[in-house]
Amino acid sequence: MGLVWWRLEMAAPAELEESLLWKLPLLGVARVALQHPPEAPEQRQLLAWLPESDWPADQRQELEQALAPLGEPFDLALPPIQWQRQADEDWSLSWKSHWRPDPVGERLLVLPAWLEVPPEQAGRLVIRIDPGSAFGTGSHPTTRLCLEALEALAEERALSGHGAGLEGLRVADLGCGSGILGLAALRLGAASVAAADTDPLAERATRENAALNGLGPSPTAPDSPSALAVTTGSAEALVALLGGHPADLLLCNILAPVIEALIPWFGHLLSPGGVGLLSGLLVDQAPGLERDLAAAGWRVEGRVEQDRWGLLRIRSASDVA
């Protein structure tokens, strides 16, 4: 007889999606998926599978209590959790069945590692991701804002005669998560990416996803040169990884209070004339962050919004517009 499973189901508001995907593995729940009706992509449902033998009633109650505070920064109550008992389920197939190819913008395609490229998406630039890493799959509005902003920047550079897309650019990815933004930059022509995250599991996820895309070190030669380098740490570690040579493009998809604390490092991470894409902030946090950036000598040259989330595109105020 096969294992018996508990299947957890709950709504996943956009504000909580990344937090839930980050927190559940830390609590011992690795089998997680998101699903949504094709006609209503904003109506996301979180699914997770837990072995019944490991998760008696008291443990499941503690899990719910541990998740409850995730909504507090957004003044949201955690949506109700439903539990369904499932006997003899092949959870791996069930889990994988909920993931779909995800086109982003005009040119990118985020693809779960085990799926083939659909014929109708054959012309897109493919970013293969292992959703099991739970560090950002491209579905959250802040990640999509960054991916779309990267694509827009690539198009602007091509139209202005600065090469094909992001050709030749050195990229710094601060708070890289799954590595999806750096991988997208490479797909759009960037020369190299230096990435950092304070979570060592994010470093591992970025390495694994880079390898999936043929853009990281070989598993048999981990110290071999590659287009993407990653380390564990924050801004100081990323400066060291850049070797004292600031990047042409800075990616920072982190919550607004963390971005604010990191502003003093931007001058060490971003070269004169370079562009920064800052996301992870709520729309109502943008004015305050813009004031802090201006006070530190940065000019916001664009703001994009999706749902309640925003992205700021910045340059040094000393750069000629």
Short mmCIF file of C-alpha atoms in Angstrom, two decimals:
data_model
loop_
_atom_site.label_atom_id
_atom_site.label_comp_id
_atom_site.label_asym_id
_atom_site.label_seq_id
_atom_site.Cartn_x
_atom_site.Cartn_y
_atom_site.Cartn_z
CA MET A 1 0.00 0.00 0.00
CA GLY A 2 1.29 3.47 -0.87
CA LEU A 3 1.66 6.42 1.41
CA VAL A 4 -1.32 8.36 2.64
CA TRP A 5 -1.10 12.13 2.18
CA TRP A 6 -2.62 15.29 3.52
CA ARG A 7 -3.30 17.78 0.75
CA LEU A 8 -3.23 21.41 1.90
CA GLU A 9 -5.27 23.91 -0.13
CA MET A 10 -5.54 27.66 0.34
CA ALA A 11 -5.94 30.84 -1.69
CA ALA A 12 -2.63 32.56 -2.42
CA PRO A 13 -3.06 36.36 -2.65
CA ALA A 14 -0.33 38.03 -4.68
CA GLU A 15 1.00 39.79 -1.59
CA LEU A 16 1.60 36.48 0.21
CA GLU A 17 2.65 34.20 -2.62
CA GLU A 18 6.42 34.63 -2.35
CA SER A 19 6.31 34.50 1.46
CA LEU A 20 4.35 31.24 1.40
CA LEU A 21 6.67 29.64 -1.15
CA TRP A 22 9.64 30.67 1.00
CA LYS A 23 8.21 29.75 4.40
CA LEU A 24 6.67 26.33 3.71
CA PRO A 25 9.97 24.57 2.84
CA LEU A 26 11.53 26.05 5.97
CA LEU A 27 8.72 24.37 7.94
CA GLY A 28 9.41 21.01 6.32
CA VAL A 29 6.87 21.19 3.47
CA ALA A 30 8.78 20.71 0.21
CA ARG A 31 6.00 19.50 -2.09
CA VAL A 32 4.35 22.79 -3.03
CA ALA A 33 2.60 24.00 -6.19
CA LEU A 34 0.52 26.92 -7.43
CA GLN A 35 -2.43 26.61 -9.77
CA HIS A 36 -4.84 29.07 -11.36
CA PRO A 37 -7.65 28.93 -13.90
CA PRO A 38 -6.34 29.92 -17.35
CA GLU A 39 -9.12 32.48 -17.63
CA ALA A 40 -8.30 34.06 -14.23
CA PRO A 41 -4.53 33.99 -13.58
CA GLU A 42 -4.92 36.29 -10.58
CA GLN A 43 -6.96 33.63 -8.71
CA ARG A 44 -4.06 31.55 -7.49
CA GLN A 45 -4.43 28.50 -5.28
CA LEU A 46 -1.60 27.10 -3.18
CA LEU A 47 -1.36 23.32 -2.93
CA ALA A 48 0.96 21.24 -0.75
CA TRP A 49 1.31 17.53 0.00
CA LEU A 50 2.35 16.24 3.45
CA PRO A 51 2.81 12.59 4.47
CA GLU A 52 0.04 11.73 6.93
CA SER A 53 2.41 9.81 9.21
CA ASP A 54 4.59 12.91 9.69
CA TRP A 55 1.78 15.43 10.14
CA PRO A 56 -0.74 14.54 12.87
CA ALA A 57 -3.39 17.08 13.86
CA ASP A 58 -1.24 18.96 16.38
CA GLN A 59 1.59 19.35 13.85
CA ARG A 60 -0.79 20.64 11.19
CA GLN A 61 -2.21 23.14 13.68
CA GLU A 62 1.31 24.36 14.50
CA LEU A 63 1.96 24.75 10.77
CA GLU A 64 -1.10 26.99 10.41
CA GLN A 65 0.01 29.07 13.40
CA ALA A 66 3.49 29.49 11.91
CA LEU A 67 2.04 30.73 8.60
CA ALA A 68 -0.46 33.16 10.17
CA PRO A 69 2.01 36.08 10.73
CA LEU A 70 2.93 36.22 7.02
CA GLY A 71 -0.06 38.46 6.32
CA GLU A 72 0.74 41.05 8.98
CA PRO A 73 3.06 43.28 6.88
CA PHE A 74 0.22 43.64 4.37
CA ASP A 75 -2.65 43.96 6.88
CA LEU A 76 -4.06 40.69 5.54
CA ALA A 77 -5.44 37.70 7.37
CA LEU A 78 -4.06 34.38 6.22
CA PRO A 79 -6.70 32.73 3.99
CA PRO A 80 -8.36 29.66 5.52
CA ILE A 81 -6.53 26.37 5.02
CA GLN A 82 -8.39 23.26 3.92
CA TRP A 83 -7.04 19.74 4.46
CA GLN A 84 -7.96 16.76 2.32
CA ARG A 85 -6.79 13.21 2.98
CA GLN A 86 -5.55 11.39 -0.11
CA ALA A 87 -4.70 7.70 -0.18
CA ASP A 88 -2.02 6.13 -2.35
CA GLU A 89 -1.33 9.23 -4.44
CA ASP A 90 1.69 9.64 -6.64
CA TRP A 91 2.28 13.12 -5.30
CA SER A 92 5.18 13.87 -7.63
CA LEU A 93 3.03 13.50 -10.72
CA SER A 94 0.14 15.34 -9.08
CA TRP A 95 2.44 18.17 -7.99
CA LYS A 96 4.05 18.53 -11.39
CA SER A 97 0.70 18.44 -13.19
CA HIS A 98 -0.21 21.87 -11.77
CA TRP A 99 2.70 23.71 -13.40
CA ARG A 100 2.37 25.16 -16.89
CA PRO A 101 4.62 27.05 -19.32
CA ASP A 102 4.38 30.74 -18.41
CA PRO A 103 4.95 33.32 -21.17
CA VAL A 104 6.09 36.70 -19.84
CA GLY A 105 6.10 39.86 -21.92
CA GLU A 106 6.71 39.48 -25.64
CA ARG A 107 9.82 37.30 -25.67
CA LEU A 108 10.32 35.28 -22.48
CA LEU A 109 8.99 31.89 -21.43
CA VAL A 110 9.38 30.55 -17.89
CA LEU A 111 9.28 26.76 -18.20
CA PRO A 112 9.19 24.12 -15.43
CA ALA A 113 12.24 21.94 -15.94
CA TRP A 114 10.37 18.76 -16.92
CA LEU A 115 8.14 20.31 -19.61
CA GLU A 116 8.79 20.72 -23.33
CA VAL A 117 8.42 24.07 -25.08
CA PRO A 118 4.90 24.32 -26.54
CA PRO A 119 4.98 24.73 -30.34
CA GLU A 120 3.09 28.03 -30.11
CA GLN A 121 5.86 29.40 -27.83
CA ALA A 122 8.78 28.10 -29.87
CA GLY A 123 10.06 31.57 -30.72
CA ARG A 124 10.45 32.70 -27.10
CA LEU A 125 13.60 32.79 -24.97
CA VAL A 126 13.28 29.91 -22.52
CA ILE A 127 14.17 30.14 -18.83
CA ARG A 128 13.99 26.69 -17.25
CA ILE A 129 13.18 26.72 -13.54
CA ASP A 130 12.78 24.00 -10.93
CA PRO A 131 9.67 25.16 -9.04
CA GLY A 132 10.66 22.88 -6.18
CA SER A 133 13.35 25.40 -5.24
CA ALA A 134 10.52 27.68 -4.02
CA PHE A 135 12.52 30.87 -4.50
CA GLY A 136 10.58 32.59 -7.24
CA THR A 137 9.07 31.06 -10.35
CA GLY A 138 8.16 34.21 -12.25
CA SER A 139 4.53 34.20 -11.21
CA HIS A 140 4.67 36.92 -8.55
CA PRO A 141 3.87 40.46 -9.81
CA THR A 142 7.22 41.86 -8.63
CA THR A 143 9.15 39.19 -10.53
CA ARG A 144 7.04 39.73 -13.65
CA LEU A 145 7.58 43.49 -13.40
CA CYS A 146 11.35 42.88 -13.38
CA LEU A 147 11.23 40.43 -16.28
CA GLU A 148 9.12 42.82 -18.36
CA ALA A 149 11.42 45.74 -17.44
CA LEU A 150 14.44 43.73 -18.56
CA GLU A 151 12.74 43.01 -21.87
CA ALA A 152 11.82 46.70 -22.30
CA LEU A 153 15.39 47.79 -21.57
CA ALA A 154 16.73 45.27 -24.09
CA GLU A 155 14.35 46.61 -26.74
CA GLU A 156 15.29 50.24 -25.99
CA ARG A 157 18.99 49.47 -26.33
CA ALA A 158 18.44 47.65 -29.61
CA LEU A 159 16.39 50.51 -31.05
CA SER A 160 18.97 53.09 -29.98
CA GLY A 161 21.83 51.21 -31.62
CA HIS A 162 23.50 49.96 -28.44
CA GLY A 163 23.71 46.39 -29.68
CA ALA A 164 21.33 43.46 -29.58
CA GLY A 165 19.30 43.61 -26.39
CA LEU A 166 21.44 43.58 -23.25
CA GLU A 167 24.54 42.58 -25.21
CA GLY A 168 27.77 43.24 -23.35
CA LEU A 169 26.21 44.31 -20.06
CA ARG A 170 27.51 43.12 -16.71
CA VAL A 171 24.60 42.49 -14.33
CA ALA A 172 24.43 42.48 -10.53
CA ASP A 173 21.46 40.64 -8.97
CA LEU A 174 21.03 41.51 -5.28
CA GLY A 175 18.65 39.11 -3.52
CA CYS A 176 18.67 36.64 -6.40
CA GLY A 177 16.26 34.01 -5.00
CA SER A 178 15.91 31.35 -7.69
CA GLY A 179 18.21 33.26 -10.08
CA ILE A 180 15.38 33.81 -12.54
CA LEU A 181 16.15 37.50 -13.17
CA GLY A 182 19.83 36.92 -13.85
CA LEU A 183 18.99 34.02 -16.16
CA ALA A 184 16.53 36.23 -18.05
CA ALA A 185 19.20 38.92 -18.42
CA LEU A 186 21.58 36.34 -19.91
CA ARG A 187 18.90 35.08 -22.28
CA LEU A 188 18.43 38.70 -23.41
CA GLY A 189 22.13 38.99 -24.22
CA ALA A 190 23.88 40.13 -21.03
CA ALA A 191 27.56 39.22 -20.88
CA SER A 192 27.62 38.04 -17.27
CA VAL A 193 25.68 38.01 -14.00
CA ALA A 194 26.98 38.26 -10.45
CA ALA A 195 24.29 37.26 -7.96
CA ALA A 196 23.96 37.15 -4.17
CA ASP A 197 21.35 36.20 -1.60
CA THR A 198 21.49 36.04 2.17
CA ASP A 199 19.88 32.59 2.13
CA PRO A 200 22.31 29.77 1.28
CA LEU A 201 19.39 27.74 -0.09
CA ALA A 202 18.81 30.53 -2.63
CA GLU A 203 22.45 30.28 -3.70
CA ARG A 204 21.97 26.55 -4.26
CA ALA A 205 18.70 27.10 -6.14
CA THR A 206 20.36 29.70 -8.39
CA ARG A 207 23.24 27.34 -9.15
CA GLU A 208 20.85 24.50 -9.96
CA ASN A 209 18.65 26.66 -12.19
CA ALA A 210 21.72 28.07 -13.97
CA ALA A 211 22.84 24.50 -14.67
CA LEU A 212 19.36 23.64 -16.01
CA ASN A 213 19.79 26.43 -18.54
CA GLY A 214 23.38 25.63 -19.43
CA LEU A 215 24.48 28.96 -17.96
CA GLY A 216 26.22 27.82 -14.79
CA PRO A 217 29.29 25.81 -13.83
CA SER A 218 29.36 22.18 -14.88
CA PRO A 219 28.29 19.84 -12.04
CA THR A 220 31.53 17.90 -12.63
CA ALA A 221 33.62 21.11 -12.59
CA PRO A 222 31.95 23.55 -10.14
CA ASP A 223 34.88 25.98 -10.29
CA SER A 224 34.83 26.28 -14.07
CA PRO A 225 34.11 29.71 -15.61
CA SER A 226 30.46 30.44 -16.31
CA ALA A 227 28.18 33.31 -17.29
CA LEU A 228 26.55 33.36 -13.84
CA ALA A 229 28.41 33.53 -10.54
CA VAL A 230 26.58 33.42 -7.21
CA THR A 231 27.47 33.74 -3.54
CA THR A 232 25.76 33.82 -0.17
CA GLY A 233 25.57 37.27 1.42
CA SER A 234 24.22 40.76 0.92
CA ALA A 235 25.56 43.86 -0.83
CA GLU A 236 29.10 43.60 0.54
CA ALA A 237 29.40 40.02 -0.72
CA LEU A 238 28.09 41.06 -4.13
CA VAL A 239 30.62 43.91 -4.35
CA ALA A 240 33.37 41.38 -3.67
CA LEU A 241 31.97 39.00 -6.30
CA LEU A 242 32.06 41.83 -8.84
CA GLY A 243 35.77 42.18 -8.13
CA GLY A 244 35.66 45.93 -7.61
CA HIS A 245 34.11 46.58 -11.02
CA PRO A 246 30.52 47.90 -10.64
CA ALA A 247 27.90 46.45 -12.94
CA ASP A 248 26.07 48.12 -15.81
CA LEU A 249 22.68 46.87 -14.59
CA LEU A 250 21.50 46.33 -11.02
CA LEU A 251 18.53 44.07 -10.25
CA CYS A 252 17.02 44.27 -6.78
CA ASN A 253 13.69 42.50 -6.18
CA ILE A 254 13.43 42.84 -2.39
CA LEU A 255 10.90 44.43 -0.03
CA ALA A 256 11.00 48.23 0.20
CA PRO A 257 12.48 48.52 3.73
CA VAL A 258 15.38 46.30 2.68
CA ILE A 259 15.93 48.32 -0.51
CA GLU A 260 16.01 51.49 1.60
CA ALA A 261 18.71 50.00 3.85
CA LEU A 262 20.76 48.95 0.82
CA ILE A 263 20.76 52.34 -0.97
CA PRO A 264 24.24 53.31 0.36
CA TRP A 265 25.67 50.29 -1.49
CA PHE A 266 24.20 51.15 -4.89
CA GLY A 267 27.14 53.36 -5.83
CA HIS A 268 29.49 50.42 -5.28
CA LEU A 269 27.29 48.04 -7.27
CA LEU A 270 26.25 50.21 -10.23
CA SER A 271 28.67 51.97 -12.58
CA PRO A 272 28.20 55.58 -13.77
CA GLY A 273 25.63 55.53 -16.56
CA GLY A 274 24.22 52.21 -15.34
CA VAL A 275 20.56 51.38 -14.77
CA GLY A 276 18.94 49.95 -11.65
CA LEU A 277 15.63 48.04 -11.55
CA LEU A 278 14.15 48.04 -8.04
CA SER A 279 11.05 45.98 -7.33
CA GLY A 280 9.41 44.23 -4.40
CA LEU A 281 7.77 47.43 -3.18
CA LEU A 282 4.10 48.18 -2.69
CA VAL A 283 2.78 51.08 -4.75
CA ASP A 284 2.10 53.20 -1.67
CA GLN A 285 5.74 52.70 -0.56
CA ALA A 286 7.14 54.13 -3.80
CA PRO A 287 6.97 57.89 -2.93
CA GLY A 288 8.93 57.43 0.28
CA LEU A 289 11.53 55.27 -1.44
CA GLU A 290 11.85 57.81 -4.25
CA ARG A 291 12.59 60.54 -1.68
CA ASP A 292 15.27 58.37 -0.06
CA LEU A 293 16.82 57.63 -3.45
CA ALA A 294 16.84 61.32 -4.42
CA ALA A 295 18.51 62.24 -1.14
CA ALA A 296 21.24 59.71 -1.91
CA GLY A 297 21.83 61.05 -5.42
CA TRP A 298 19.66 58.72 -7.50
CA ARG A 299 17.13 59.74 -10.12
CA VAL A 300 13.96 57.73 -10.71
CA GLU A 301 13.42 57.75 -14.48
CA GLY A 302 10.42 55.46 -14.56
CA ARG A 303 7.81 53.71 -12.43
CA VAL A 304 5.69 50.71 -13.46
CA GLU A 305 2.81 49.24 -11.45
CA GLN A 306 0.99 45.90 -11.43
CA ASP A 307 -1.74 45.16 -8.90
CA ARG A 308 -0.48 46.70 -5.64
CA TRP A 309 3.20 46.31 -6.57
CA GLY A 310 5.62 48.70 -8.22
CA LEU A 311 9.02 48.86 -9.91
CA LEU A 312 11.37 51.84 -10.04
CA ARG A 313 14.00 52.33 -12.73
CA ILE A 314 16.88 54.46 -11.48
CA ARG A 315 20.09 56.11 -12.64
CA SER A 316 22.63 58.24 -10.88
CA ALA A 317 21.39 61.83 -10.70
CA SER A 318 24.74 62.92 -12.14
CA ASP A 319 24.10 61.00 -15.37
CA VAL A 320 22.91 63.03 -18.31
CA ALA A 321 19.27 62.18 -19.12
#
